[in-house]
Amino acid sequence: MFHALVLDQRDGAIEAKVRELDVDDLPPGDTLIDVDYSSINYKDGLAVTGKGQIIRGSFPFVPGIDLAGTIRSSDDPELPPGRKVLVTGWRIGEMHWGGYSQKARVRSEWIVPLPDGLTTREAMILGTAGLTSMFAVMALESHGAQPGEGEVVVTGATGGVGSIAVALLAKRGFRVVASTGSREAEDFLRFLGAGRIIDRSELPAAAAKPLGSARWMGAIDTAGGATLAGILAQLSPHMSVAACGNASGSDLSTTVYPFILRGVNLLGIDSNMAPMAQRRVAWQRLATDLSKETLQRIEAGVAGLSELPSKCEEITEGRVDGRIVVDVNRI
């Protein structure tokens, strides 16, 4: 027997409760994992609070799009019992039971062996947010972004993806501008490596014109909507924005002018279904590019299973700077 946070749907509303389950309750899969930690992403917040249509599986359902732990048993000879591993994406926590559980059964092809230098807790400080951030940095680099050529702006800079992106870019030597609505976060962002901090209202204002002054050598955007449109209007010629979120809206109202007059690139970032080879490269870089001190500063606290509903409310309301780790063995 083990404990998990289980979602039920009653009269159209989501109810989240910690329940005791049996291994036989777990969905099909060839690998059983003793879970150490998970994390809270914005998507998890929407799922647990019922504020978004995240759950695609049937109820009752165990959410949590990230997990890290130890192999208990597996049909894959490359995943022996005792190996430390992590799983992010592949629609766990959406269609397949996820990480808010002391045990999880998944498919072996979803599993990444824990990179040397990372603990399972540190891996979940990063989680999907860290993987997404690294994919965004890699996408900018593959399209010509180099340190020293100008400023790279990161939106939603105090959130999970944004804060890790600031730290990763600064580590690589980029001049980072952090865009945020949090006036209290300056010390946090300066510690991560932000050279300048701007109010998030500056970027949507630039969308009023098809083209503005070329201002950004690159961008990582978690906001979408008018913020992304404003970034496109101010990108320097042949530079790129990596888009990986829609916290400010899913619509994009822009023109073709940034693309045909400046040759800018809009790069979509998807960490959910990304190929395994790309994931392994990204996780190896995450294990080496961020210091232990940086990871500790990004961690915004640790929650037990019973604390998840309230913490998920905080995430959806934008009241968390950094990343909350979930200790699934703390009820």
Short mmCIF file of C-alpha atoms in Angstrom, two decimals:
data_model
loop_
_atom_site.label_atom_id
_atom_site.label_comp_id
_atom_site.label_asym_id
_atom_site.label_seq_id
_atom_site.Cartn_x
_atom_site.Cartn_y
_atom_site.Cartn_z
CA MET A 1 0.00 0.00 0.00
CA PHE A 2 1.10 3.58 -0.63
CA HIS A 3 -0.28 7.12 -0.68
CA ALA A 4 -1.11 9.40 -3.61
CA LEU A 5 -3.00 12.60 -4.31
CA VAL A 6 -6.08 11.44 -6.22
CA LEU A 7 -8.41 13.65 -8.23
CA ASP A 8 -12.11 12.87 -8.60
CA GLN A 9 -14.73 14.76 -10.56
CA ARG A 10 -18.09 15.37 -8.90
CA ASP A 11 -20.81 17.51 -10.47
CA GLY A 12 -18.23 19.02 -12.79
CA ALA A 13 -15.89 20.07 -9.96
CA ILE A 14 -12.47 18.60 -9.15
CA GLU A 15 -11.88 17.14 -5.68
CA ALA A 16 -8.32 16.40 -4.59
CA LYS A 17 -7.66 14.05 -1.66
CA VAL A 18 -4.74 11.99 -0.38
CA ARG A 19 -5.74 8.33 -0.60
CA GLU A 20 -4.17 4.96 0.13
CA LEU A 21 -3.75 2.81 -2.97
CA ASP A 22 -2.49 -0.62 -3.90
CA VAL A 23 0.09 -1.33 -6.61
CA ASP A 24 -2.65 -3.13 -8.54
CA ASP A 25 -4.45 0.24 -8.83
CA LEU A 26 -1.64 1.66 -10.97
CA PRO A 27 -2.13 1.89 -14.75
CA PRO A 28 -0.28 -0.42 -17.16
CA GLY A 29 3.45 -0.01 -17.76
CA ASP A 30 6.60 -2.10 -17.83
CA THR A 31 8.47 -0.24 -15.09
CA LEU A 32 7.61 0.36 -11.44
CA ILE A 33 9.27 3.34 -9.71
CA ASP A 34 9.50 4.21 -6.03
CA VAL A 35 8.99 7.96 -6.29
CA ASP A 36 11.09 10.33 -4.16
CA TYR A 37 10.04 13.74 -5.45
CA SER A 38 7.81 15.52 -7.93
CA SER A 39 7.26 19.24 -8.55
CA ILE A 40 4.51 21.78 -9.11
CA ASN A 41 4.27 23.26 -12.60
CA TYR A 42 1.66 25.74 -13.77
CA LYS A 43 -0.04 22.90 -15.64
CA ASP A 44 -0.20 20.89 -12.40
CA GLY A 45 -1.77 23.87 -10.69
CA LEU A 46 -4.50 24.02 -13.31
CA ALA A 47 -5.09 20.26 -13.05
CA VAL A 48 -5.36 20.06 -9.26
CA THR A 49 -7.49 23.18 -8.87
CA GLY A 50 -9.70 22.34 -11.86
CA LYS A 51 -9.01 25.75 -13.41
CA GLY A 52 -7.93 24.21 -16.71
CA GLN A 53 -8.88 21.27 -18.90
CA ILE A 54 -5.64 19.41 -18.25
CA ILE A 55 -6.78 15.90 -17.32
CA ARG A 56 -7.46 13.79 -20.41
CA GLY A 57 -7.59 10.45 -18.63
CA SER A 58 -10.50 8.97 -16.73
CA PHE A 59 -11.24 9.66 -13.06
CA PRO A 60 -10.08 8.86 -10.44
CA PHE A 61 -6.72 10.21 -11.57
CA VAL A 62 -3.27 10.89 -10.08
CA PRO A 63 -1.77 14.16 -11.41
CA GLY A 64 1.84 15.39 -11.50
CA ILE A 65 3.73 15.81 -14.79
CA ASP A 66 7.17 15.19 -13.23
CA LEU A 67 8.70 12.50 -11.04
CA ALA A 68 12.08 11.26 -9.88
CA GLY A 69 12.90 8.17 -7.91
CA THR A 70 14.33 4.66 -7.91
CA ILE A 71 13.54 1.68 -10.15
CA ARG A 72 11.72 -1.04 -8.19
CA SER A 73 11.27 -3.40 -11.17
CA SER A 74 11.41 -3.19 -14.95
CA ASP A 75 11.20 -5.36 -18.05
CA ASP A 76 14.00 -3.24 -19.57
CA PRO A 77 17.45 -4.74 -18.79
CA GLU A 78 18.96 -1.24 -19.00
CA LEU A 79 16.83 -0.17 -16.03
CA PRO A 80 17.91 -2.46 -13.18
CA PRO A 81 16.37 -2.19 -9.70
CA GLY A 82 18.04 0.55 -7.69
CA ARG A 83 18.80 2.87 -10.61
CA LYS A 84 17.89 6.53 -10.03
CA VAL A 85 15.71 7.92 -12.82
CA LEU A 86 13.40 10.75 -13.77
CA VAL A 87 10.34 11.12 -15.99
CA THR A 88 8.87 14.32 -17.39
CA GLY A 89 6.25 14.82 -20.08
CA TRP A 90 4.90 12.02 -22.28
CA ARG A 91 1.46 13.12 -21.01
CA ILE A 92 1.95 11.68 -17.54
CA GLY A 93 -0.20 13.72 -15.19
CA GLU A 94 -2.54 14.36 -18.13
CA MET A 95 -3.50 11.03 -19.72
CA HIS A 96 -1.37 8.62 -17.66
CA TRP A 97 -1.16 8.69 -13.85
CA GLY A 98 1.64 10.97 -12.76
CA GLY A 99 4.10 11.82 -10.02
CA TYR A 100 1.95 12.85 -7.03
CA SER A 101 2.24 9.31 -5.75
CA GLN A 102 4.72 7.25 -3.75
CA LYS A 103 4.77 4.68 -6.54
CA ALA A 104 4.37 5.07 -10.30
CA ARG A 105 4.15 2.61 -13.16
CA VAL A 106 5.32 3.97 -16.53
CA ARG A 107 6.72 2.87 -19.87
CA SER A 108 10.47 2.37 -19.94
CA GLU A 109 10.89 4.49 -23.09
CA TRP A 110 9.76 7.55 -21.11
CA ILE A 111 12.56 7.22 -18.54
CA VAL A 112 15.77 9.26 -18.37
CA PRO A 113 18.54 7.89 -16.12
CA LEU A 114 19.41 10.51 -13.52
CA PRO A 115 22.51 12.39 -14.76
CA ASP A 116 25.66 12.28 -12.66
CA GLY A 117 25.81 15.25 -10.34
CA LEU A 118 22.06 15.56 -9.72
CA THR A 119 20.04 14.17 -6.83
CA THR A 120 16.40 13.25 -7.32
CA ARG A 121 15.41 16.34 -5.35
CA GLU A 122 17.57 18.60 -7.51
CA ALA A 123 16.13 17.00 -10.63
CA MET A 124 12.68 18.03 -9.44
CA ILE A 125 13.79 21.58 -8.65
CA LEU A 126 14.30 21.57 -12.42
CA GLY A 127 11.62 19.19 -13.72
CA THR A 128 9.62 20.11 -16.80
CA ALA A 129 10.37 23.79 -16.19
CA GLY A 130 14.11 23.19 -16.34
CA LEU A 131 13.88 20.95 -19.38
CA THR A 132 11.75 23.53 -21.19
CA SER A 133 14.21 26.29 -20.29
CA MET A 134 17.16 24.30 -21.57
CA PHE A 135 15.35 23.44 -24.81
CA ALA A 136 14.69 27.17 -25.28
CA VAL A 137 18.34 28.07 -24.70
CA MET A 138 19.46 25.32 -27.09
CA ALA A 139 17.00 26.56 -29.73
CA LEU A 140 18.34 30.12 -29.52
CA GLU A 141 21.92 28.86 -29.76
CA SER A 142 21.13 26.68 -32.78
CA HIS A 143 19.73 29.76 -34.53
CA GLY A 144 22.83 31.86 -34.03
CA ALA A 145 22.47 33.49 -30.62
CA GLN A 146 25.87 34.19 -29.09
CA PRO A 147 26.92 35.94 -25.89
CA GLY A 148 28.10 39.52 -26.26
CA GLU A 149 25.89 40.53 -29.17
CA GLY A 150 23.11 42.23 -27.23
CA GLU A 151 20.47 41.61 -24.62
CA VAL A 152 18.23 38.55 -24.29
CA VAL A 153 14.89 39.17 -22.59
CA VAL A 154 13.15 36.52 -20.49
CA THR A 155 9.47 36.99 -19.66
CA GLY A 156 7.78 35.61 -16.56
CA ALA A 157 11.27 35.70 -15.09
CA THR A 158 10.29 34.77 -11.52
CA GLY A 159 8.33 31.68 -12.57
CA GLY A 160 9.73 28.19 -12.94
CA VAL A 161 10.71 28.32 -16.61
CA GLY A 162 11.68 31.98 -16.49
CA SER A 163 13.91 31.81 -13.42
CA ILE A 164 15.81 28.78 -14.70
CA ALA A 165 16.15 30.40 -18.15
CA VAL A 166 17.66 33.53 -16.57
CA ALA A 167 20.22 31.39 -14.72
CA LEU A 168 21.08 29.27 -17.77
CA LEU A 169 21.55 32.25 -20.07
CA ALA A 170 23.65 34.13 -17.53
CA LYS A 171 25.84 31.06 -17.02
CA ARG A 172 26.49 30.98 -20.77
CA GLY A 173 27.57 34.64 -20.71
CA PHE A 174 24.46 36.26 -22.20
CA ARG A 175 23.33 39.71 -21.06
CA VAL A 176 19.94 38.90 -19.57
CA VAL A 177 17.00 41.26 -19.11
CA ALA A 178 14.33 39.88 -16.76
CA SER A 179 10.73 40.92 -17.41
CA THR A 180 8.47 40.56 -14.38
CA GLY A 181 5.48 41.97 -12.56
CA SER A 182 6.99 41.17 -9.17
CA ARG A 183 8.55 44.26 -7.60
CA GLU A 184 9.92 42.23 -4.70
CA ALA A 185 11.95 39.85 -6.85
CA GLU A 186 14.92 42.06 -7.78
CA ASP A 187 17.39 40.41 -5.40
CA PHE A 188 16.30 36.95 -6.56
CA LEU A 189 16.71 37.84 -10.24
CA ARG A 190 20.03 39.60 -9.69
CA PHE A 191 21.33 36.50 -7.92
CA LEU A 192 20.32 34.36 -10.91
CA GLY A 193 22.27 36.64 -13.25
CA ALA A 194 19.85 39.22 -14.62
CA GLY A 195 21.71 42.36 -15.68
CA ARG A 196 18.57 44.47 -15.97
CA ILE A 197 14.98 44.12 -14.79
CA ILE A 198 12.00 45.64 -16.61
CA ASP A 199 8.30 45.77 -15.83
CA ARG A 200 6.28 43.27 -17.81
CA SER A 201 4.03 46.07 -19.12
CA GLU A 202 6.83 47.35 -21.37
CA LEU A 203 6.70 44.45 -23.83
CA PRO A 204 2.96 44.36 -24.71
CA ALA A 205 3.10 48.12 -25.36
CA ALA A 206 5.54 47.48 -28.24
CA ALA A 207 2.88 45.45 -30.06
CA ALA A 208 1.01 48.66 -30.94
CA LYS A 209 3.27 49.07 -34.00
CA PRO A 210 4.16 46.43 -36.61
CA LEU A 211 7.86 47.20 -36.05
CA GLY A 212 9.66 48.99 -33.25
CA SER A 213 13.29 49.74 -32.61
CA ALA A 214 15.42 46.63 -32.80
CA ARG A 215 16.01 45.98 -29.11
CA TRP A 216 16.53 42.28 -28.39
CA MET A 217 19.22 39.90 -29.56
CA GLY A 218 16.95 37.06 -28.45
CA ALA A 219 14.10 36.18 -26.13
CA ILE A 220 12.56 33.34 -24.14
CA ASP A 221 8.85 33.98 -23.72
CA THR A 222 6.52 32.26 -21.27
CA ALA A 223 3.70 34.77 -21.64
CA GLY A 224 2.39 34.66 -25.21
CA GLY A 225 -0.34 37.06 -26.30
CA ALA A 226 0.55 40.74 -26.67
CA THR A 227 3.87 40.17 -24.88
CA LEU A 228 5.06 37.81 -27.61
CA ALA A 229 3.78 40.19 -30.30
CA GLY A 230 5.74 43.02 -28.69
CA ILE A 231 8.93 40.96 -28.61
CA LEU A 232 8.58 40.08 -32.29
CA ALA A 233 8.25 43.77 -33.16
CA GLN A 234 11.51 44.55 -31.34
CA LEU A 235 13.75 41.62 -32.25
CA SER A 236 17.00 42.48 -33.97
CA PRO A 237 17.43 41.26 -37.57
CA HIS A 238 17.75 37.49 -37.93
CA MET A 239 17.37 36.91 -34.19
CA SER A 240 14.89 34.55 -32.49
CA VAL A 241 12.32 34.24 -29.73
CA ALA A 242 11.70 30.83 -28.16
CA ALA A 243 8.01 30.61 -27.23
CA CYS A 244 7.11 28.17 -24.46
CA GLY A 245 4.08 29.49 -22.60
CA ASN A 246 0.79 31.36 -22.70
CA ALA A 247 0.43 32.82 -19.20
CA SER A 248 -0.80 36.10 -20.70
CA GLY A 249 -2.94 34.60 -23.45
CA SER A 250 -2.99 32.12 -26.31
CA ASP A 251 -3.87 34.58 -29.08
CA LEU A 252 -1.11 36.13 -31.18
CA SER A 253 -1.90 39.29 -33.11
CA THR A 254 1.07 40.38 -35.18
CA THR A 255 2.06 41.12 -38.77
CA VAL A 256 4.39 39.55 -41.28
CA TYR A 257 6.77 42.54 -41.14
CA PRO A 258 9.15 41.25 -38.46
CA PHE A 259 9.54 38.08 -40.51
CA ILE A 260 9.92 39.52 -44.01
CA LEU A 261 11.74 42.76 -43.18
CA ARG A 262 14.00 41.55 -40.37
CA GLY A 263 14.06 37.81 -40.93
CA VAL A 264 13.32 36.98 -37.30
CA ASN A 265 12.48 33.49 -36.08
CA LEU A 266 9.60 32.33 -33.89
CA LEU A 267 10.71 29.03 -32.32
CA GLY A 268 8.14 26.79 -30.67
CA ILE A 269 9.33 24.81 -27.63
CA ASP A 270 7.62 21.55 -26.66
CA SER A 271 9.12 19.54 -23.82
CA ASN A 272 6.15 17.18 -23.45
CA MET A 273 6.74 14.94 -26.46
CA ALA A 274 10.36 15.86 -27.26
CA PRO A 275 12.56 13.01 -28.60
CA MET A 276 14.55 11.05 -26.03
CA ALA A 277 17.92 11.90 -27.59
CA GLN A 278 17.20 15.60 -27.21
CA ARG A 279 16.08 15.09 -23.61
CA ARG A 280 19.29 13.29 -22.64
CA VAL A 281 21.44 16.09 -24.05
CA ALA A 282 19.38 18.71 -22.25
CA TRP A 283 19.50 16.88 -18.91
CA GLN A 284 23.26 16.43 -19.14
CA ARG A 285 23.62 20.17 -19.66
CA LEU A 286 21.25 20.95 -16.80
CA ALA A 287 23.38 18.78 -14.52
CA THR A 288 26.52 20.77 -15.34
CA ASP A 289 25.36 24.31 -16.17
CA LEU A 290 23.72 25.18 -12.84
CA SER A 291 25.50 25.27 -9.49
CA LYS A 292 24.13 23.69 -6.33
CA GLU A 293 23.77 27.18 -4.87
CA THR A 294 21.67 28.30 -7.82
CA LEU A 295 19.41 25.26 -7.54
CA GLN A 296 18.91 25.89 -3.84
CA ARG A 297 17.95 29.51 -4.52
CA ILE A 298 15.48 28.51 -7.24
CA GLU A 299 13.78 26.06 -4.88
CA ALA A 300 10.85 27.94 -3.33
CA GLY A 301 9.99 25.29 -0.75
CA VAL A 302 8.96 21.67 -0.29
CA ALA A 303 5.34 20.49 -0.09
CA GLY A 304 3.86 17.21 1.13
CA LEU A 305 0.97 15.49 -0.60
CA SER A 306 -1.71 17.05 1.60
CA GLU A 307 -0.33 20.54 0.93
CA LEU A 308 -0.63 20.26 -2.83
CA PRO A 309 -4.13 21.76 -3.29
CA SER A 310 -3.20 25.00 -1.51
CA LYS A 311 0.19 25.23 -3.19
CA CYS A 312 -1.41 24.67 -6.59
CA GLU A 313 -3.72 27.61 -5.87
CA GLU A 314 -0.65 29.76 -5.20
CA ILE A 315 0.94 28.69 -8.48
CA THR A 316 -2.12 29.57 -10.57
CA GLU A 317 -2.39 32.94 -8.85
CA GLY A 318 1.24 33.83 -9.62
CA ARG A 319 2.29 33.91 -5.97
CA VAL A 320 5.34 31.65 -6.24
CA ASP A 321 8.84 32.74 -7.27
CA GLY A 322 10.95 29.78 -8.35
CA ARG A 323 10.04 26.12 -7.98
CA ILE A 324 8.14 24.12 -5.35
CA VAL A 325 9.40 20.55 -4.89
CA VAL A 326 6.94 17.84 -3.83
CA ASP A 327 8.12 15.28 -1.27
CA VAL A 328 5.63 12.50 -1.98
CA ASN A 329 6.73 10.60 1.12
CA ARG A 330 5.58 13.48 3.31
CA ILE A 331 1.85 13.26 3.78
#
